[in-house]
Amino acid sequence: MQQRNVGERRRRARYALAAEYSTIAAWSRIDVRNLDQAQRHLNESATYVGLSQDGPTETRVRVNLSGQPLSMLAHQRRNGPEALAAAQASQASSAARRDPFFDSPGQVRAALAMPPAPSQPSVPLGIDFRISGDRPLKRTR
């Protein structure tokens, strides 16, 4: 019976290690802009962390899967709806609900993923703020 428990712990430890390495591999793929492989590594990482049933590893990997990298990945792919959904998922995570430190990046990502507002007339940078009828100011030396 004890032999079986050791085997189970080793198996879970291997899955935890695979989850960590898959997450690292996803980040390296994101860095070189190989976004399809990054998505596959993130999916693998989610599978491995579920099989590992290891709390600390799950927390670390879930933070990496909590929407921040997924939102960034969707933003790089120019997929606005997916980026917004990932950012909102990040905001709904338990870590974000408990700690503003984890919530603030999700809010930024959600704001970046929002579609732009209808264009409004812009103010030219060289605008002249004189009241009509005023004479231009003269420079004095």
Short mmCIF file of N, CA, C and O in Angstrom, two decimals:
data_model
loop_
_atom_site.label_atom_id
_atom_site.label_comp_id
_atom_site.label_asym_id
_atom_site.label_seq_id
_atom_site.Cartn_x
_atom_site.Cartn_y
_atom_site.Cartn_z
N MET A 1 0.82 -1.19 0.00
CA MET A 1 0.00 0.00 0.00
C MET A 1 0.87 1.25 0.00
O MET A 1 0.62 2.18 -0.75
N GLN A 2 1.91 1.28 0.85
CA GLN A 2 2.79 2.45 0.91
C GLN A 2 3.54 2.60 -0.42
O GLN A 2 3.80 3.70 -0.86
N GLN A 3 3.89 1.48 -1.04
CA GLN A 3 4.58 1.51 -2.33
C GLN A 3 3.72 2.23 -3.38
O GLN A 3 4.21 2.99 -4.18
N ARG A 4 2.43 1.98 -3.35
CA ARG A 4 1.51 2.60 -4.29
C ARG A 4 1.45 4.12 -4.06
O ARG A 4 1.38 4.90 -4.98
N ASN A 5 1.48 4.56 -2.79
CA ASN A 5 1.45 5.99 -2.48
C ASN A 5 2.68 6.71 -3.00
O ASN A 5 2.60 7.82 -3.49
N VAL A 6 3.85 6.06 -2.87
CA VAL A 6 5.07 6.67 -3.38
C VAL A 6 4.98 6.80 -4.90
O VAL A 6 5.34 7.84 -5.46
N GLY A 7 4.49 5.78 -5.55
CA GLY A 7 4.33 5.85 -7.01
C GLY A 7 3.37 6.95 -7.42
O GLY A 7 3.60 7.66 -8.40
N GLU A 8 2.30 7.11 -6.68
CA GLU A 8 1.32 8.16 -6.97
C GLU A 8 1.94 9.55 -6.78
O GLU A 8 1.73 10.45 -7.59
N ARG A 9 2.71 9.72 -5.71
CA ARG A 9 3.36 11.01 -5.47
C ARG A 9 4.35 11.33 -6.57
O ARG A 9 4.44 12.47 -7.02
N ARG A 10 5.09 10.33 -7.01
CA ARG A 10 6.05 10.56 -8.10
C ARG A 10 5.33 10.93 -9.38
O ARG A 10 5.78 11.81 -10.12
N ARG A 11 4.25 10.25 -9.66
CA ARG A 11 3.49 10.54 -10.88
C ARG A 11 2.98 11.98 -10.84
O ARG A 11 3.10 12.72 -11.81
N ARG A 12 2.43 12.39 -9.71
CA ARG A 12 1.93 13.75 -9.57
C ARG A 12 3.05 14.78 -9.67
O ARG A 12 2.88 15.85 -10.26
N ALA A 13 4.20 14.43 -9.10
CA ALA A 13 5.36 15.34 -9.17
C ALA A 13 5.82 15.50 -10.62
O ALA A 13 6.19 16.60 -11.05
N ARG A 14 5.79 14.42 -11.39
CA ARG A 14 6.16 14.50 -12.81
C ARG A 14 5.18 15.38 -13.58
O ARG A 14 5.58 16.17 -14.43
N TYR A 15 3.90 15.23 -13.30
CA TYR A 15 2.91 16.09 -13.96
C TYR A 15 3.10 17.55 -13.57
O TYR A 15 2.96 18.44 -14.40
N ALA A 16 3.43 17.79 -12.31
CA ALA A 16 3.67 19.17 -11.86
C ALA A 16 4.87 19.75 -12.59
O ALA A 16 4.83 20.90 -13.05
N LEU A 17 5.93 18.96 -12.72
CA LEU A 17 7.12 19.42 -13.44
C LEU A 17 6.79 19.68 -14.91
O LEU A 17 7.22 20.69 -15.49
N ALA A 18 6.03 18.78 -15.52
CA ALA A 18 5.63 18.97 -16.92
C ALA A 18 4.79 20.24 -17.08
O ALA A 18 4.93 20.97 -18.08
N ALA A 19 3.94 20.53 -16.12
CA ALA A 19 3.12 21.74 -16.19
C ALA A 19 3.99 22.98 -16.12
O ALA A 19 3.79 23.94 -16.88
N GLU A 20 4.97 22.97 -15.22
CA GLU A 20 5.88 24.12 -15.09
C GLU A 20 6.66 24.33 -16.39
O GLU A 20 6.77 25.45 -16.89
N TYR A 21 7.23 23.24 -16.92
CA TYR A 21 8.02 23.35 -18.14
C TYR A 21 7.16 23.75 -19.34
O TYR A 21 7.62 24.49 -20.21
N SER A 22 5.96 23.28 -19.40
CA SER A 22 5.06 23.67 -20.51
C SER A 22 4.75 25.15 -20.45
O SER A 22 4.67 25.82 -21.48
N THR A 23 4.59 25.67 -19.24
CA THR A 23 4.33 27.10 -19.08
C THR A 23 5.54 27.91 -19.53
O THR A 23 5.40 28.92 -20.23
N ILE A 24 6.73 27.47 -19.12
CA ILE A 24 7.96 28.16 -19.54
C ILE A 24 8.10 28.09 -21.05
O ILE A 24 8.48 29.08 -21.70
N ALA A 25 7.81 26.94 -21.64
CA ALA A 25 7.89 26.80 -23.09
C ALA A 25 6.91 27.73 -23.79
O ALA A 25 7.23 28.32 -24.83
N ALA A 26 5.73 27.90 -23.21
CA ALA A 26 4.74 28.81 -23.80
C ALA A 26 5.28 30.24 -23.80
O ALA A 26 5.15 30.96 -24.80
N TRP A 27 5.87 30.66 -22.69
CA TRP A 27 6.42 32.02 -22.63
C TRP A 27 7.54 32.20 -23.64
O TRP A 27 7.65 33.26 -24.27
N SER A 28 8.38 31.19 -23.80
CA SER A 28 9.47 31.33 -24.78
C SER A 28 8.91 31.41 -26.20
O SER A 28 9.43 32.13 -27.04
N ARG A 29 7.84 30.69 -26.47
CA ARG A 29 7.20 30.76 -27.80
C ARG A 29 6.55 32.13 -28.01
O ARG A 29 6.56 32.66 -29.10
N ILE A 30 5.97 32.69 -26.95
CA ILE A 30 5.39 34.03 -27.05
C ILE A 30 6.49 35.04 -27.34
O ILE A 30 6.32 35.94 -28.18
N ASP A 31 7.64 34.89 -26.68
CA ASP A 31 8.74 35.82 -26.89
C ASP A 31 9.24 35.85 -28.32
O ASP A 31 9.63 36.90 -28.83
N VAL A 32 9.22 34.70 -29.00
CA VAL A 32 9.67 34.66 -30.39
C VAL A 32 8.50 34.77 -31.37
O VAL A 32 8.66 34.54 -32.55
N ARG A 33 7.33 35.11 -30.83
CA ARG A 33 6.11 35.33 -31.62
C ARG A 33 5.65 34.11 -32.40
O ARG A 33 5.09 34.21 -33.47
N ASN A 34 5.89 32.94 -31.85
CA ASN A 34 5.35 31.71 -32.42
C ASN A 34 4.08 31.40 -31.64
O ASN A 34 4.05 30.57 -30.74
N LEU A 35 3.02 32.10 -32.01
CA LEU A 35 1.82 32.13 -31.18
C LEU A 35 1.01 30.84 -31.20
O LEU A 35 0.38 30.48 -30.21
N ASP A 36 1.04 30.12 -32.31
CA ASP A 36 0.31 28.86 -32.37
C ASP A 36 0.92 27.82 -31.41
O ASP A 36 0.20 27.14 -30.69
N GLN A 37 2.26 27.72 -31.42
CA GLN A 37 2.90 26.79 -30.50
C GLN A 37 2.72 27.23 -29.05
O GLN A 37 2.59 26.40 -28.16
N ALA A 38 2.73 28.54 -28.82
CA ALA A 38 2.51 29.04 -27.46
C ALA A 38 1.14 28.60 -26.94
O ALA A 38 1.01 28.16 -25.79
N GLN A 39 0.13 28.69 -27.79
CA GLN A 39 -1.21 28.27 -27.40
C GLN A 39 -1.24 26.78 -27.07
O GLN A 39 -1.85 26.36 -26.10
N ARG A 40 -0.55 25.98 -27.88
CA ARG A 40 -0.50 24.53 -27.61
C ARG A 40 0.19 24.24 -26.27
O ARG A 40 -0.27 23.40 -25.51
N HIS A 41 1.28 24.95 -25.99
CA HIS A 41 1.98 24.74 -24.71
C HIS A 41 1.10 25.16 -23.53
O HIS A 41 1.10 24.50 -22.49
N LEU A 42 0.35 26.24 -23.68
CA LEU A 42 -0.54 26.66 -22.60
C LEU A 42 -1.64 25.62 -22.36
O LEU A 42 -2.01 25.35 -21.22
N ASN A 43 -2.15 25.05 -23.45
CA ASN A 43 -3.16 24.00 -23.31
C ASN A 43 -2.59 22.76 -22.61
O ASN A 43 -3.23 22.17 -21.74
N GLU A 44 -1.36 22.38 -22.99
CA GLU A 44 -0.70 21.24 -22.34
C GLU A 44 -0.49 21.52 -20.86
O GLU A 44 -0.70 20.64 -20.02
N SER A 45 -0.07 22.73 -20.56
CA SER A 45 0.19 23.11 -19.18
C SER A 45 -1.07 22.98 -18.33
O SER A 45 -1.03 22.48 -17.20
N ALA A 46 -2.19 23.40 -18.88
CA ALA A 46 -3.46 23.28 -18.15
C ALA A 46 -3.82 21.82 -17.90
O ALA A 46 -4.31 21.46 -16.82
N THR A 47 -3.54 20.96 -18.87
CA THR A 47 -3.82 19.54 -18.70
C THR A 47 -2.93 18.94 -17.62
O THR A 47 -3.41 18.23 -16.72
N TYR A 48 -1.63 19.23 -17.70
CA TYR A 48 -0.69 18.66 -16.73
C TYR A 48 -0.96 19.13 -15.31
O TYR A 48 -0.83 18.36 -14.37
N VAL A 49 -1.31 20.39 -15.16
CA VAL A 49 -1.55 20.89 -13.81
C VAL A 49 -2.78 20.23 -13.20
O VAL A 49 -2.82 19.97 -12.00
N GLY A 50 -3.76 19.94 -14.02
CA GLY A 50 -4.93 19.23 -13.51
C GLY A 50 -4.60 17.82 -13.07
O GLY A 50 -5.10 17.33 -12.06
N LEU A 51 -3.72 17.16 -13.81
CA LEU A 51 -3.31 15.80 -13.47
C LEU A 51 -2.39 15.75 -12.25
O LEU A 51 -2.36 14.76 -11.52
N SER A 52 -1.65 16.84 -12.02
CA SER A 52 -0.69 16.84 -10.91
C SER A 52 -1.38 16.95 -9.55
O SER A 52 -0.88 16.42 -8.56
N GLN A 53 -2.50 17.63 -9.50
CA GLN A 53 -3.23 17.85 -8.24
C GLN A 53 -2.32 18.42 -7.16
O GLN A 53 -2.42 18.08 -6.00
N ASP A 54 -1.40 19.32 -7.60
CA ASP A 54 -0.46 19.95 -6.68
C ASP A 54 -0.85 21.41 -6.52
O ASP A 54 -0.83 22.17 -7.50
N GLY A 55 -1.23 21.79 -5.32
CA GLY A 55 -1.73 23.13 -5.06
C GLY A 55 -0.81 24.26 -5.46
O GLY A 55 -1.19 25.15 -6.23
N PRO A 56 0.45 24.28 -4.97
CA PRO A 56 1.35 25.38 -5.33
C PRO A 56 1.62 25.46 -6.83
O PRO A 56 1.64 26.55 -7.41
N THR A 57 1.82 24.32 -7.46
CA THR A 57 2.04 24.32 -8.91
C THR A 57 0.81 24.82 -9.63
O THR A 57 0.90 25.60 -10.58
N GLU A 58 -0.35 24.37 -9.17
CA GLU A 58 -1.59 24.81 -9.79
C GLU A 58 -1.75 26.32 -9.69
O GLU A 58 -2.14 26.98 -10.65
N THR A 59 -1.40 26.87 -8.53
CA THR A 59 -1.50 28.32 -8.35
C THR A 59 -0.58 29.04 -9.31
O THR A 59 -0.98 30.00 -9.97
N ARG A 60 0.69 28.60 -9.41
CA ARG A 60 1.64 29.26 -10.30
C ARG A 60 1.20 29.17 -11.76
O ARG A 60 1.25 30.14 -12.51
N VAL A 61 0.78 27.98 -12.17
CA VAL A 61 0.38 27.79 -13.56
C VAL A 61 -0.93 28.53 -13.85
O VAL A 61 -1.07 29.17 -14.90
N ARG A 62 -1.86 28.50 -12.92
CA ARG A 62 -3.13 29.20 -13.14
C ARG A 62 -2.93 30.70 -13.25
O ARG A 62 -3.62 31.37 -14.00
N VAL A 63 -1.96 31.24 -12.48
CA VAL A 63 -1.65 32.66 -12.63
C VAL A 63 -1.16 32.93 -14.05
O VAL A 63 -1.53 33.92 -14.68
N ASN A 64 -0.35 32.01 -14.59
CA ASN A 64 0.13 32.17 -15.96
C ASN A 64 -0.97 31.93 -16.98
O ASN A 64 -0.90 32.43 -18.09
N LEU A 65 -1.98 31.14 -16.60
CA LEU A 65 -3.08 30.87 -17.52
C LEU A 65 -4.30 31.73 -17.21
O LEU A 65 -5.31 31.62 -17.87
N SER A 66 -4.17 32.60 -16.22
CA SER A 66 -5.35 33.30 -15.71
C SER A 66 -5.84 34.41 -16.61
O SER A 66 -6.64 35.21 -16.20
N GLY A 67 -5.35 34.47 -17.79
CA GLY A 67 -5.84 35.50 -18.67
C GLY A 67 -4.77 36.47 -19.10
O GLY A 67 -4.84 37.03 -20.17
N GLN A 68 -3.76 36.67 -18.27
CA GLN A 68 -2.72 37.61 -18.65
C GLN A 68 -2.01 37.15 -19.93
O GLN A 68 -2.02 37.87 -20.92
N PRO A 69 -1.40 35.96 -19.93
CA PRO A 69 -0.75 35.55 -21.17
C PRO A 69 -1.75 35.26 -22.27
O PRO A 69 -1.48 35.53 -23.43
N LEU A 70 -2.91 34.73 -21.90
CA LEU A 70 -3.91 34.45 -22.93
C LEU A 70 -4.40 35.74 -23.56
O LEU A 70 -4.59 35.83 -24.77
N SER A 71 -4.58 36.76 -22.75
CA SER A 71 -5.00 38.06 -23.27
C SER A 71 -3.90 38.66 -24.14
O SER A 71 -4.17 39.21 -25.21
N MET A 72 -2.66 38.54 -23.68
CA MET A 72 -1.54 39.07 -24.46
C MET A 72 -1.42 38.32 -25.79
O MET A 72 -1.21 38.92 -26.84
N LEU A 73 -1.59 37.02 -25.74
CA LEU A 73 -1.53 36.20 -26.95
C LEU A 73 -2.63 36.59 -27.92
O LEU A 73 -2.38 36.77 -29.11
N ALA A 74 -3.84 36.78 -27.43
CA ALA A 74 -4.95 37.18 -28.29
C ALA A 74 -4.73 38.58 -28.84
O ALA A 74 -5.05 38.87 -30.00
N HIS A 75 -4.16 39.46 -28.02
CA HIS A 75 -3.87 40.83 -28.48
C HIS A 75 -2.85 40.79 -29.61
O HIS A 75 -2.98 41.50 -30.60
N GLN A 76 -1.81 39.96 -29.48
CA GLN A 76 -0.81 39.84 -30.52
C GLN A 76 -1.39 39.23 -31.79
O GLN A 76 -0.92 39.52 -32.88
N ARG A 77 -2.39 38.41 -31.64
CA ARG A 77 -3.05 37.82 -32.81
C ARG A 77 -4.11 38.76 -33.40
O ARG A 77 -4.77 38.42 -34.35
N ARG A 78 -4.29 39.91 -32.77
CA ARG A 78 -5.29 40.90 -33.19
C ARG A 78 -6.70 40.33 -33.07
O ARG A 78 -7.56 40.59 -33.91
N ASN A 79 -6.93 39.54 -32.04
CA ASN A 79 -8.24 38.95 -31.80
C ASN A 79 -8.85 39.63 -30.57
O ASN A 79 -8.70 39.18 -29.44
N GLY A 80 -9.52 40.75 -30.79
CA GLY A 80 -10.07 41.56 -29.72
C GLY A 80 -11.05 40.84 -28.80
O GLY A 80 -10.91 40.92 -27.59
N PRO A 81 -12.05 40.13 -29.35
CA PRO A 81 -13.00 39.44 -28.46
C PRO A 81 -12.34 38.39 -27.57
O PRO A 81 -12.66 38.28 -26.39
N GLU A 82 -11.37 37.66 -28.11
CA GLU A 82 -10.67 36.65 -27.30
C GLU A 82 -9.82 37.34 -26.23
O GLU A 82 -9.75 36.87 -25.09
N ALA A 83 -9.18 38.44 -26.59
CA ALA A 83 -8.36 39.19 -25.62
C ALA A 83 -9.24 39.72 -24.48
O ALA A 83 -8.86 39.66 -23.31
N LEU A 84 -10.42 40.24 -24.83
CA LEU A 84 -11.33 40.76 -23.81
C LEU A 84 -11.83 39.63 -22.91
O LEU A 84 -11.86 39.78 -21.68
N ALA A 85 -12.19 38.51 -23.49
CA ALA A 85 -12.67 37.38 -22.69
C ALA A 85 -11.58 36.87 -21.74
O ALA A 85 -11.84 36.57 -20.58
N ALA A 86 -10.35 36.80 -22.22
CA ALA A 86 -9.25 36.34 -21.37
C ALA A 86 -8.98 37.33 -20.24
O ALA A 86 -8.73 36.94 -19.10
N ALA A 87 -9.05 38.62 -20.55
CA ALA A 87 -8.83 39.63 -19.51
C ALA A 87 -9.94 39.58 -18.46
O ALA A 87 -9.67 39.71 -17.26
N GLN A 88 -11.16 39.38 -18.90
CA GLN A 88 -12.27 39.28 -17.94
C GLN A 88 -12.16 38.00 -17.10
O GLN A 88 -12.50 38.01 -15.91
N ALA A 89 -11.67 36.92 -17.70
CA ALA A 89 -11.44 35.69 -16.93
C ALA A 89 -10.36 35.92 -15.89
O ALA A 89 -10.46 35.42 -14.76
N SER A 90 -9.36 36.70 -16.24
CA SER A 90 -8.31 37.02 -15.29
C SER A 90 -8.87 37.82 -14.11
O SER A 90 -8.53 37.57 -12.96
N GLN A 91 -9.76 38.75 -14.40
CA GLN A 91 -10.36 39.55 -13.35
C GLN A 91 -11.26 38.70 -12.45
O GLN A 91 -11.44 39.02 -11.27
N ALA A 92 -11.83 37.65 -12.98
CA ALA A 92 -12.74 36.80 -12.21
C ALA A 92 -12.01 35.74 -11.39
O ALA A 92 -12.64 35.04 -10.60
N SER A 93 -10.69 35.64 -11.56
CA SER A 93 -9.94 34.61 -10.82
C SER A 93 -9.95 34.90 -9.33
O SER A 93 -10.11 36.05 -8.90
N SER A 94 -9.76 33.86 -8.55
CA SER A 94 -9.78 34.04 -7.10
C SER A 94 -8.61 34.92 -6.64
O SER A 94 -8.76 35.70 -5.70
N ALA A 95 -7.47 34.81 -7.31
CA ALA A 95 -6.32 35.65 -6.92
C ALA A 95 -6.64 37.12 -7.15
O ALA A 95 -6.31 37.98 -6.32
N ALA A 96 -7.31 37.44 -8.25
CA ALA A 96 -7.66 38.83 -8.53
C ALA A 96 -8.71 39.35 -7.56
O ALA A 96 -8.70 40.52 -7.20
N ARG A 97 -9.62 38.49 -7.14
CA ARG A 97 -10.65 38.91 -6.17
C ARG A 97 -10.03 39.18 -4.80
O ARG A 97 -10.50 40.04 -4.07
N ARG A 98 -9.00 38.43 -4.46
CA ARG A 98 -8.38 38.58 -3.14
C ARG A 98 -7.39 39.74 -3.08
O ARG A 98 -7.24 40.36 -2.05
N ASP A 99 -6.66 39.98 -4.17
CA ASP A 99 -5.54 40.90 -4.11
C ASP A 99 -5.57 41.86 -5.30
O ASP A 99 -5.56 41.42 -6.45
N PRO A 100 -5.61 43.17 -5.05
CA PRO A 100 -5.62 44.14 -6.15
C PRO A 100 -4.37 44.05 -7.03
O PRO A 100 -4.40 44.43 -8.19
N PHE A 101 -3.27 43.55 -6.46
CA PHE A 101 -2.04 43.39 -7.24
C PHE A 101 -2.28 42.48 -8.44
O PHE A 101 -1.75 42.71 -9.52
N PHE A 102 -3.07 41.43 -8.26
CA PHE A 102 -3.38 40.51 -9.35
C PHE A 102 -4.54 41.00 -10.21
O PHE A 102 -4.71 40.57 -11.34
N ASP A 103 -5.35 41.89 -9.66
CA ASP A 103 -6.51 42.40 -10.40
C ASP A 103 -6.13 43.51 -11.38
O ASP A 103 -6.69 43.59 -12.47
N SER A 104 -5.17 44.34 -11.01
CA SER A 104 -4.87 45.51 -11.84
C SER A 104 -4.38 45.15 -13.24
O SER A 104 -4.80 45.79 -14.21
N PRO A 105 -3.51 44.15 -13.44
CA PRO A 105 -3.14 43.82 -14.82
C PRO A 105 -4.34 43.36 -15.66
O PRO A 105 -4.41 43.65 -16.85
N GLY A 106 -5.28 42.66 -15.02
CA GLY A 106 -6.47 42.23 -15.74
C GLY A 106 -7.31 43.42 -16.18
O GLY A 106 -7.89 43.42 -17.27
N GLN A 107 -7.38 44.44 -15.34
CA GLN A 107 -8.12 45.65 -15.71
C GLN A 107 -7.46 46.37 -16.87
O GLN A 107 -8.13 46.86 -17.78
N VAL A 108 -6.14 46.43 -16.85
CA VAL A 108 -5.41 47.07 -17.95
C VAL A 108 -5.62 46.30 -19.24
O VAL A 108 -5.92 46.88 -20.28
N ARG A 109 -5.51 44.96 -19.16
CA ARG A 109 -5.71 44.15 -20.37
C ARG A 109 -7.14 44.28 -20.89
O ARG A 109 -7.36 44.30 -22.09
N ALA A 110 -8.11 44.36 -20.00
CA ALA A 110 -9.50 44.51 -20.43
C ALA A 110 -9.68 45.86 -21.12
O ALA A 110 -10.37 45.96 -22.14
N ALA A 111 -9.05 46.89 -20.58
CA ALA A 111 -9.17 48.22 -21.20
C ALA A 111 -8.51 48.23 -22.57
O ALA A 111 -9.03 48.82 -23.52
N LEU A 112 -7.36 47.57 -22.69
CA LEU A 112 -6.68 47.51 -23.99
C LEU A 112 -7.47 46.69 -25.01
O LEU A 112 -7.37 46.94 -26.21
N ALA A 113 -8.23 45.72 -24.54
CA ALA A 113 -8.97 44.85 -25.45
C ALA A 113 -10.29 45.46 -25.90
O ALA A 113 -10.89 44.98 -26.85
N MET A 114 -10.75 46.50 -25.20
CA MET A 114 -12.01 47.13 -25.57
C MET A 114 -11.90 47.76 -26.96
O MET A 114 -10.86 48.30 -27.31
N PRO A 115 -12.97 47.69 -27.72
CA PRO A 115 -12.93 48.35 -29.03
C PRO A 115 -12.82 49.86 -28.84
O PRO A 115 -13.32 50.41 -27.85
N PRO A 116 -12.14 50.53 -29.76
CA PRO A 116 -11.99 51.97 -29.60
C PRO A 116 -13.34 52.69 -29.71
O PRO A 116 -14.25 52.23 -30.39
N ALA A 117 -13.42 53.79 -29.01
CA ALA A 117 -14.64 54.61 -29.06
C ALA A 117 -14.75 55.24 -30.43
O ALA A 117 -13.75 55.41 -31.13
N PRO A 118 -15.96 55.61 -30.83
CA PRO A 118 -16.09 56.29 -32.12
C PRO A 118 -15.21 57.52 -32.13
O PRO A 118 -15.06 58.22 -31.13
N SER A 119 -14.59 57.76 -33.27
CA SER A 119 -13.63 58.86 -33.33
C SER A 119 -14.33 60.19 -33.09
O SER A 119 -15.43 60.44 -33.55
N GLN A 120 -13.67 61.01 -32.32
CA GLN A 120 -14.16 62.33 -32.03
C GLN A 120 -13.21 63.33 -32.64
O GLN A 120 -12.04 63.02 -32.85
N PRO A 121 -13.69 64.53 -32.91
CA PRO A 121 -12.78 65.48 -33.53
C PRO A 121 -11.60 65.74 -32.59
O PRO A 121 -11.75 65.93 -31.40
N SER A 122 -10.43 65.68 -33.17
CA SER A 122 -9.25 65.89 -32.35
C SER A 122 -8.88 67.37 -32.33
O SER A 122 -9.21 68.12 -33.24
N VAL A 123 -8.23 67.74 -31.29
CA VAL A 123 -7.78 69.12 -31.15
C VAL A 123 -6.38 69.20 -31.74
O VAL A 123 -5.50 68.45 -31.34
N PRO A 124 -6.16 70.07 -32.72
CA PRO A 124 -4.83 70.17 -33.30
C PRO A 124 -3.83 70.64 -32.24
O PRO A 124 -4.17 71.42 -31.36
N LEU A 125 -2.62 70.14 -32.34
CA LEU A 125 -1.61 70.48 -31.34
C LEU A 125 -1.23 71.96 -31.38
O LEU A 125 -0.89 72.52 -30.36
N GLY A 126 -1.28 72.58 -32.51
CA GLY A 126 -0.88 73.98 -32.61
C GLY A 126 -2.05 74.93 -32.48
O GLY A 126 -2.08 75.97 -33.13
N ILE A 127 -3.01 74.62 -31.65
CA ILE A 127 -4.22 75.43 -31.54
C ILE A 127 -3.89 76.79 -30.94
O ILE A 127 -3.03 76.92 -30.08
N ASP A 128 -4.58 77.79 -31.41
CA ASP A 128 -4.39 79.15 -30.93
C ASP A 128 -5.51 79.44 -29.93
O ASP A 128 -6.68 79.45 -30.29
N PHE A 129 -5.16 79.64 -28.68
CA PHE A 129 -6.14 79.81 -27.62
C PHE A 129 -6.54 81.26 -27.39
O PHE A 129 -7.14 81.59 -26.39
N ARG A 130 -6.24 82.15 -28.34
CA ARG A 130 -6.61 83.55 -28.15
C ARG A 130 -8.12 83.71 -28.31
O ARG A 130 -8.76 83.00 -29.06
N ILE A 131 -8.65 84.61 -27.57
CA ILE A 131 -10.05 84.97 -27.72
C ILE A 131 -10.15 85.83 -28.96
O ILE A 131 -9.29 86.65 -29.24
N SER A 132 -11.23 85.64 -29.73
CA SER A 132 -11.32 86.39 -30.99
C SER A 132 -11.22 87.89 -30.71
O SER A 132 -11.78 88.41 -29.76
N GLY A 133 -10.49 88.55 -31.56
CA GLY A 133 -10.29 89.99 -31.40
C GLY A 133 -9.01 90.32 -30.67
O GLY A 133 -8.54 91.45 -30.72
N ASP A 134 -8.44 89.36 -29.95
CA ASP A 134 -7.17 89.62 -29.28
C ASP A 134 -6.05 89.68 -30.31
O ASP A 134 -6.08 89.00 -31.33
N ARG A 135 -5.09 90.48 -29.98
CA ARG A 135 -3.92 90.55 -30.86
C ARG A 135 -2.91 89.51 -30.41
O ARG A 135 -2.86 89.17 -29.23
N PRO A 136 -2.11 89.01 -31.34
CA PRO A 136 -1.09 88.05 -30.94
C PRO A 136 -0.11 88.69 -29.94
O PRO A 136 0.14 89.88 -30.00
N LEU A 137 0.40 87.88 -29.05
CA LEU A 137 1.36 88.38 -28.08
C LEU A 137 2.69 88.64 -28.78
O LEU A 137 3.10 87.90 -29.65
N LYS A 138 3.35 89.72 -28.36
CA LYS A 138 4.65 90.03 -28.91
C LYS A 138 5.71 89.52 -27.98
O LYS A 138 5.56 89.60 -26.77
N ARG A 139 6.75 89.00 -28.57
CA ARG A 139 7.86 88.53 -27.76
C ARG A 139 8.68 89.72 -27.29
O ARG A 139 8.95 90.63 -28.06
N THR A 140 9.09 89.66 -26.07
CA THR A 140 9.98 90.70 -25.56
C THR A 140 11.31 90.06 -25.26
O THR A 140 11.38 88.92 -24.79
N ARG A 141 12.35 90.81 -25.52
CA ARG A 141 13.69 90.26 -25.27
C ARG A 141 14.29 90.82 -24.05
O ARG A 141 14.19 91.75 -23.51
#
